[in-house]
Short mmCIF file of C-alpha atoms in Angstrom, two decimals:
data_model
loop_
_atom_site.label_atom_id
_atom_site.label_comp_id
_atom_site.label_asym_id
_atom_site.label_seq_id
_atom_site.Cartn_x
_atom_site.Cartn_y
_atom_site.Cartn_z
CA UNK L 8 -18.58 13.32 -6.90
CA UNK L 9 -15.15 11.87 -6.08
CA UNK L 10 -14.36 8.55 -7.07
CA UNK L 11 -14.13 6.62 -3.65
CA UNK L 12 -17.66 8.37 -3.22
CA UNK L 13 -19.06 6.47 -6.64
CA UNK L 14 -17.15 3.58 -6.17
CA UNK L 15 -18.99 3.15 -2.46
CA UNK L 16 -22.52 4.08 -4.28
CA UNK L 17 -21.68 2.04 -6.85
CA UNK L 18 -21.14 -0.84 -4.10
CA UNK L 19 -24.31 0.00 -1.70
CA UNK L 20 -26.28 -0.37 -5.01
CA UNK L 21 -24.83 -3.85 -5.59
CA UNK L 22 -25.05 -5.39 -1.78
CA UNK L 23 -28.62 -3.97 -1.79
CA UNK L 24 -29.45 -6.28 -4.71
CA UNK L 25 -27.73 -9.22 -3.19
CA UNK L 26 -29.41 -9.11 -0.17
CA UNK L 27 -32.87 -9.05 -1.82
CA UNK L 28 -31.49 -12.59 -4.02
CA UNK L 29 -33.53 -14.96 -1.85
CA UNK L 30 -37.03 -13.23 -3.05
CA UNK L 31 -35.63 -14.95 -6.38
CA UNK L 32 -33.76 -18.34 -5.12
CA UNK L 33 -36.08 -19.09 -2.98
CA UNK L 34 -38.30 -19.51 -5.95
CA UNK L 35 -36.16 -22.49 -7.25
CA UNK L 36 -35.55 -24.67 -4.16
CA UNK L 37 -36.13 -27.72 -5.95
CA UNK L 38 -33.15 -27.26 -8.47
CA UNK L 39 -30.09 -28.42 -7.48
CA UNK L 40 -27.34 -26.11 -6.46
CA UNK L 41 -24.89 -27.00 -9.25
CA UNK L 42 -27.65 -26.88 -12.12
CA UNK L 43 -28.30 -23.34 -10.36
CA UNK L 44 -24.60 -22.28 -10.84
CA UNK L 45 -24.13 -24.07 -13.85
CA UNK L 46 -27.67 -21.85 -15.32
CA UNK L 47 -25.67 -18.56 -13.83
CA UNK L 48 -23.07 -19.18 -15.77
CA UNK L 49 -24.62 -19.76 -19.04
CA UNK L 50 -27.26 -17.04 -18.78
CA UNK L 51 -24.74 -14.55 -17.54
CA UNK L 52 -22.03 -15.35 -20.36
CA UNK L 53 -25.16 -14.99 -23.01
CA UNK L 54 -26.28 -11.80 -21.64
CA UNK L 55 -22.49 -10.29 -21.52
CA UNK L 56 -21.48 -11.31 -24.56
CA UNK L 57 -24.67 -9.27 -26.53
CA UNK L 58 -23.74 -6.41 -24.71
CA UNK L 59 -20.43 -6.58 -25.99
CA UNK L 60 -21.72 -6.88 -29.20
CA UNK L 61 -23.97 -4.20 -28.80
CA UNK L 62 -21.19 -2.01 -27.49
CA UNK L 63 -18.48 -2.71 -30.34
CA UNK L 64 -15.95 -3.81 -27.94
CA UNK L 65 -15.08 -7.15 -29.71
CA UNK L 66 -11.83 -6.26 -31.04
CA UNK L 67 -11.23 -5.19 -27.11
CA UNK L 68 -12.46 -8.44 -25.72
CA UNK L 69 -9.76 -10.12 -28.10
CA UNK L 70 -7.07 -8.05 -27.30
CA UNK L 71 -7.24 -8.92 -23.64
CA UNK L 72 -6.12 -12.43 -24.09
CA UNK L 73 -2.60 -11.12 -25.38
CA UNK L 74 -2.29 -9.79 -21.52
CA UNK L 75 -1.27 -13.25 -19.08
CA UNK L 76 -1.25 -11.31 -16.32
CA UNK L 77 -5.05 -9.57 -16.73
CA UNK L 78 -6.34 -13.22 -17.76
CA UNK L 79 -4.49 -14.62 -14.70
CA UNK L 80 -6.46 -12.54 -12.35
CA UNK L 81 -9.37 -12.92 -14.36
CA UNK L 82 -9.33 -16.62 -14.20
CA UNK L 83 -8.84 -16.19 -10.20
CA UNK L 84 -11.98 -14.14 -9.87
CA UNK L 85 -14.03 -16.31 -11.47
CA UNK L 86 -12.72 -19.34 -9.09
CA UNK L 87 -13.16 -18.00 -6.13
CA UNK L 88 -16.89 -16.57 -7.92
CA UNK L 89 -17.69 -19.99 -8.42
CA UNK L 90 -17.10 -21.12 -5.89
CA UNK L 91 -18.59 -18.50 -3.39
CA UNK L 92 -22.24 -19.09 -5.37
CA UNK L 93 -22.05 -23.18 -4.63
CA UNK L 94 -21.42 -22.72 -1.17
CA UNK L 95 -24.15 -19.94 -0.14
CA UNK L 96 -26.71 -21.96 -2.76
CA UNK L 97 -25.53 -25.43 -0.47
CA UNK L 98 -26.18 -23.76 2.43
CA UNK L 99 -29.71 -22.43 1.21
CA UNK L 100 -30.84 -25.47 -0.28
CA UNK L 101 -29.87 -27.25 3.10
CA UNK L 102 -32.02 -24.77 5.11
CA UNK L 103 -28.68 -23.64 6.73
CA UNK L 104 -29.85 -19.83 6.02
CA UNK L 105 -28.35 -18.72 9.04
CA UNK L 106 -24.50 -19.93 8.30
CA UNK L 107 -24.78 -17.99 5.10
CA UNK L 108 -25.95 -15.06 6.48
CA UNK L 109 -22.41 -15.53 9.16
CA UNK L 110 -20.41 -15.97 6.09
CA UNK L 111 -21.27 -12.56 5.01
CA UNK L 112 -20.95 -10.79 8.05
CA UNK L 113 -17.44 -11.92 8.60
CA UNK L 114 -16.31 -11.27 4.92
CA UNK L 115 -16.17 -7.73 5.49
CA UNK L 116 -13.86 -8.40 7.80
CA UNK L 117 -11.85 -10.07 5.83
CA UNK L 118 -12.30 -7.38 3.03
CA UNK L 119 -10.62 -4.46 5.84
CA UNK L 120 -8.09 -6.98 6.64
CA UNK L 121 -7.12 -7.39 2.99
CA UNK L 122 -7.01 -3.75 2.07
CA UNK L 123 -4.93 -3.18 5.06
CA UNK L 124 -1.96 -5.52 4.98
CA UNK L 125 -2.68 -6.19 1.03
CA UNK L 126 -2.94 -2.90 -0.57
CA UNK L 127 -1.60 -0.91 2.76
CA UNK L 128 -5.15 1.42 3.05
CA UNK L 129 -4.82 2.81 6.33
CA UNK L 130 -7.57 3.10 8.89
CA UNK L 131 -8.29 6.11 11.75
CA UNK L 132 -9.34 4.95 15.68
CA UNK L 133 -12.91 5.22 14.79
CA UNK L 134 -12.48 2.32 12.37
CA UNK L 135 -10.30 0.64 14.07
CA UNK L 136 -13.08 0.69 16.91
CA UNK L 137 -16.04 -0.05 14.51
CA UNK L 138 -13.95 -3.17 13.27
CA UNK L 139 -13.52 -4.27 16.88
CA UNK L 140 -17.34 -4.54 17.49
CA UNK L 141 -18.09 -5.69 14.12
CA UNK L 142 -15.47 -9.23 15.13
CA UNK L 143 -17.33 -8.87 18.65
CA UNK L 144 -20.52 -9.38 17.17
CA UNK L 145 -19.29 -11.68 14.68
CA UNK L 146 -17.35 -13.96 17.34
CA UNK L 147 -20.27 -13.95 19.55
CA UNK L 148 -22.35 -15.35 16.61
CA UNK L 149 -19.68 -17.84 15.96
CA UNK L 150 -19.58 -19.11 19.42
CA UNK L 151 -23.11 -19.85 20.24
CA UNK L 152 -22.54 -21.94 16.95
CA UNK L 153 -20.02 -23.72 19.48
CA UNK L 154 -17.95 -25.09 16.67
CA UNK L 155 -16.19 -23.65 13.64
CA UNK L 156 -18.52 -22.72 10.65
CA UNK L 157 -16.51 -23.66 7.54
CA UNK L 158 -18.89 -23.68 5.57
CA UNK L 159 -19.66 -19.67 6.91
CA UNK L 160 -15.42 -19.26 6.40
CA UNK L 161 -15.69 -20.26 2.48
CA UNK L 162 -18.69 -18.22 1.68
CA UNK L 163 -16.42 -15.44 3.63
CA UNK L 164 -12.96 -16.36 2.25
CA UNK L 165 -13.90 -16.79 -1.79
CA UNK L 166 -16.03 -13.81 -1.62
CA UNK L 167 -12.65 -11.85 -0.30
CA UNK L 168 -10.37 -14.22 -3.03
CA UNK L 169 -12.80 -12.37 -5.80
CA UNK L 170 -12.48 -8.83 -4.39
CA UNK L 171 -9.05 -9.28 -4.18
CA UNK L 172 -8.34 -10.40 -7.74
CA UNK L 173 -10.79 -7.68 -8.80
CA UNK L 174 -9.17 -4.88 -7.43
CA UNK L 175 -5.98 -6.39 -9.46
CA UNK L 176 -8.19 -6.49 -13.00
CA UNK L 177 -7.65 -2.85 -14.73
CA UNK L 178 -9.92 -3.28 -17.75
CA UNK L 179 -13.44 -2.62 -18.48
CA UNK L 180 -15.65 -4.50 -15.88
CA UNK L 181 -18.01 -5.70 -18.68
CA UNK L 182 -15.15 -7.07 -20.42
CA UNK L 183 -14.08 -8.35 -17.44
CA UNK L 184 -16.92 -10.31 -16.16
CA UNK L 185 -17.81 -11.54 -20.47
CA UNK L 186 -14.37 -13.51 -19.62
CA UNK L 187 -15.16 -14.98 -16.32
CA UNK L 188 -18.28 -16.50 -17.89
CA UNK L 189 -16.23 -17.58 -20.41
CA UNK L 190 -13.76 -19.35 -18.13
CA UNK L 191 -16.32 -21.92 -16.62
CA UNK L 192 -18.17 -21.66 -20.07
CA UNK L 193 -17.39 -25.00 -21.52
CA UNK L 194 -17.61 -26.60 -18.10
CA UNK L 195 -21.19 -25.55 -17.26
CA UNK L 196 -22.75 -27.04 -20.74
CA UNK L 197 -20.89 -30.44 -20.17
CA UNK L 198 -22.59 -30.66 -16.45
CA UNK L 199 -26.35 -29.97 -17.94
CA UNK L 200 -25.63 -31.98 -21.04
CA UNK L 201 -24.67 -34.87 -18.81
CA UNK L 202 -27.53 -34.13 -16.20
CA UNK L 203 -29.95 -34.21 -19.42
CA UNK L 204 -32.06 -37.04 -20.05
CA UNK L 205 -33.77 -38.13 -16.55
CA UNK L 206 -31.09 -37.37 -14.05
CA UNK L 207 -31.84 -34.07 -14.21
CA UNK L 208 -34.60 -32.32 -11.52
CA UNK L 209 -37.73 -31.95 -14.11
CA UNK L 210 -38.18 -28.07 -14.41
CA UNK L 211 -41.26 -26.12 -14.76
CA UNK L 212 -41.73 -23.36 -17.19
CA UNK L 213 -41.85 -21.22 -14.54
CA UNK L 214 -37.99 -22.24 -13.19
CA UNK L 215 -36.84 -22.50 -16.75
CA UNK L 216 -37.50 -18.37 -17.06
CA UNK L 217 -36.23 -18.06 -13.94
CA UNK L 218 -33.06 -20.28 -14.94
CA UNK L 219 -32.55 -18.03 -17.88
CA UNK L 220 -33.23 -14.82 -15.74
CA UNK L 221 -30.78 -15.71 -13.67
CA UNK L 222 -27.95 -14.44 -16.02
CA UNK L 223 -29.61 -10.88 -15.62
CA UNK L 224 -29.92 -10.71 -11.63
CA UNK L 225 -26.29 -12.28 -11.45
CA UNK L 226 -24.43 -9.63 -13.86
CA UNK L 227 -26.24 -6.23 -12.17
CA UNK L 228 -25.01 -6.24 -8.83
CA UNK L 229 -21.33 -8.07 -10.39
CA UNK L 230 -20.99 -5.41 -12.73
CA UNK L 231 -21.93 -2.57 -9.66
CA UNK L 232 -19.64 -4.39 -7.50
CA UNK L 233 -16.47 -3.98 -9.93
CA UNK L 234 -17.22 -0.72 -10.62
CA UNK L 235 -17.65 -0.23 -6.60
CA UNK L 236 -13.62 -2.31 -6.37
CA UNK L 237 -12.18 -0.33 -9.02
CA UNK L 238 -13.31 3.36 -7.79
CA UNK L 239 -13.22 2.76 -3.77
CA UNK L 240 -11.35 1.37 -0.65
CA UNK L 241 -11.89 -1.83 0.06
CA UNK L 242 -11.91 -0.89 3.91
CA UNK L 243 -15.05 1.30 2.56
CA UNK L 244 -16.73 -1.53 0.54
CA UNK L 245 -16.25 -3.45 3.38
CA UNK L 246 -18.62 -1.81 6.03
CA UNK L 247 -21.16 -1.43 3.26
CA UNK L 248 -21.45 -5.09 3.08
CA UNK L 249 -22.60 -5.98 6.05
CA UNK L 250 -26.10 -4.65 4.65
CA UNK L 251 -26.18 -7.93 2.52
CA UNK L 252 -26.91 -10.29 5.44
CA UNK L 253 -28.55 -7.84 7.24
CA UNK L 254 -31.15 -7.57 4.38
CA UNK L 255 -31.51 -11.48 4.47
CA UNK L 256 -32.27 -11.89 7.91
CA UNK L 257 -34.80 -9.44 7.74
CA UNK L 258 -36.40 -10.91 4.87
CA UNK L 259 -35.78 -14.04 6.50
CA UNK L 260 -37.80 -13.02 9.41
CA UNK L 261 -40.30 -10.53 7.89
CA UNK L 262 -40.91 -12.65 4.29
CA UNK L 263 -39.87 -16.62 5.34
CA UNK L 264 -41.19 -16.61 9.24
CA UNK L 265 -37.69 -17.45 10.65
CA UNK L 266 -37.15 -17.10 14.60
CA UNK L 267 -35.48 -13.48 14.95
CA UNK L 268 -33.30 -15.00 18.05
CA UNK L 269 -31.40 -12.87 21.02
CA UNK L 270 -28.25 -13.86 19.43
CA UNK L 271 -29.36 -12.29 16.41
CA UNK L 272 -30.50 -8.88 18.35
CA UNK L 273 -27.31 -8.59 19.80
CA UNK L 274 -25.05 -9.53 17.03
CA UNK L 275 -26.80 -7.00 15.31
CA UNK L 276 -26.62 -4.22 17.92
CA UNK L 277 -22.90 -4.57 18.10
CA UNK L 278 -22.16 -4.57 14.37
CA UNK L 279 -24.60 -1.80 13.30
CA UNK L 280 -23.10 0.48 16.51
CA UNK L 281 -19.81 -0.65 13.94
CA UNK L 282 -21.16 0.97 11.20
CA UNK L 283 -22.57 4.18 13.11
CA UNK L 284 -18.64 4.78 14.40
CA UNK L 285 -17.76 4.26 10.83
CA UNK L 286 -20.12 6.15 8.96
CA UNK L 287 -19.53 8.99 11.51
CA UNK L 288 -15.85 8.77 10.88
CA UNK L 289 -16.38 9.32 7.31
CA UNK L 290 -18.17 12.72 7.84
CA UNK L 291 -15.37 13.40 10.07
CA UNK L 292 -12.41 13.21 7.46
CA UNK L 293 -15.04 15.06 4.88
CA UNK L 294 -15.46 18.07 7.03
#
């Protein structure tokens, strides 16, 4: 198998998993989206760092601090990472399901756009036509919204920041992601050691496992996903997302009881017709 091919498996795999998330979320709706974050971080550093261990690749993890220009990327990913989880958790929490779910369908957008003009990955007329009713679809969503979802925009734009930097990190992805942990380490403990003692939401024993799971379901699809970047187009990884917030408004509709709207059907319609042209396109260069 060539290497875009495992790099887009690789990616499927991880999008699949993210668009299943709210089965597990939705189970903590009474913790606060920071403390959520702040859990991810914690758990996921843990969980890295004895695989590391496990691995014998200590000695490797040290010698990637001597590189500034690895750790500078690094250190971006895990920004924009950050970043990307408080916003779709805000919107979640808020019952704003629906402006999440935009935010992902116009980052792949964004992801095309960026390997186009960023990393010059050139694209045939039948992409160029599935992009076209991918923004249809996604502008016709936008409008009926009848003002500018920025909250939609920054779950978008920092999940394209991280794919960006990602494709610029050349070291082992588990390596990788044991220092983006790292980086907002330190600033994760100080938030639940200040939130401790009453200010804090009380947790059940139930949330705390799922608190300390949440280092497991968060490192999967991250570790899928930079194998996906390092192996595969982003134009390619692009497409493939859109099955993330496709898989959330069908749960959405099929597991929560939310309203499956016209706007929906024909936002839908246009951007899946997207991915038809693309996937076709594909077969066409194989051949």
């Amino acid at each position: 198998m060539e290497n875009n091919q495992k790099g887009m498996l690789y990616s499927l795999s991880a999008f699949i998993l993210w668009g299943l998330f709210p089965l597990y979320w939705t189970n903590l709706k009474n913790i606060p989206a920071l403390e959520i974050v702040s859990h991810r971080i914690i758990w996921s550093f843990f969980f890295l760092i004895i695989f590391v261990i496990l691995k014998k690749q200590k000695n490797e993890l040290v010698e990637i601090f001597k590189n500034k220009k690895t750790i500078y990327y690094i250190i971006l990913a895990a920004t924009f990472n950050c970043a990307n989880w408080m916003a779709y958790i805000f919107l979640v929490n808020s019952n704003r399901v629906l402006e999440a779910s935009l935010g992902y369908f116009i980052n792949p957008l964004l992801l095309i756009l960026a390997g186009r003009f960023i990393f010059k990955e050139t694209l045939s007329k039948y992409q160029k036509t599935a992009i076209i009713l991918a923004t249809l679809g996604v502008c016709y969503m936008s409008i009926i919204y009848q003002k500018l979802p920025l909250y939609s925009l920054l779950v978008a734009g920092t999940f394209t920041g991280y794919s960006i930097a990602k494709k610029k990190i050349k070291i082992d992805p588990i390596l990788a992601l044991t220092i983006e942990t790292l980086v907002y380490f330190p600033v994760a403990i100080l938030y639940l050691l200040m939130i401790k003692g009453g200010k804090g939401v009380e947790a059940s024993n139930f949330d705390k496992i799922l608190l300390m799971g949440a280092g497991v379901v968060t490192v999967i699809p991250l570790f899928l996903f930079s194998l996906g970047t390092k192996l595969s187009k982003l134009s390619s990884i692009g497409f493939f997302q859109y099955l993330t917030p496709t898989l959330v408004l069908l749960l959405g509709v099929f597991v929560f009881g939310e309203n499956f709207s016209s706007v929906h059907t024909i936002t839908f319609s246009l951007i899946w017709s997207g991915l038809i042209i693309y996937t076709v396109s594909l077969f066409r260069v194989k051949r």
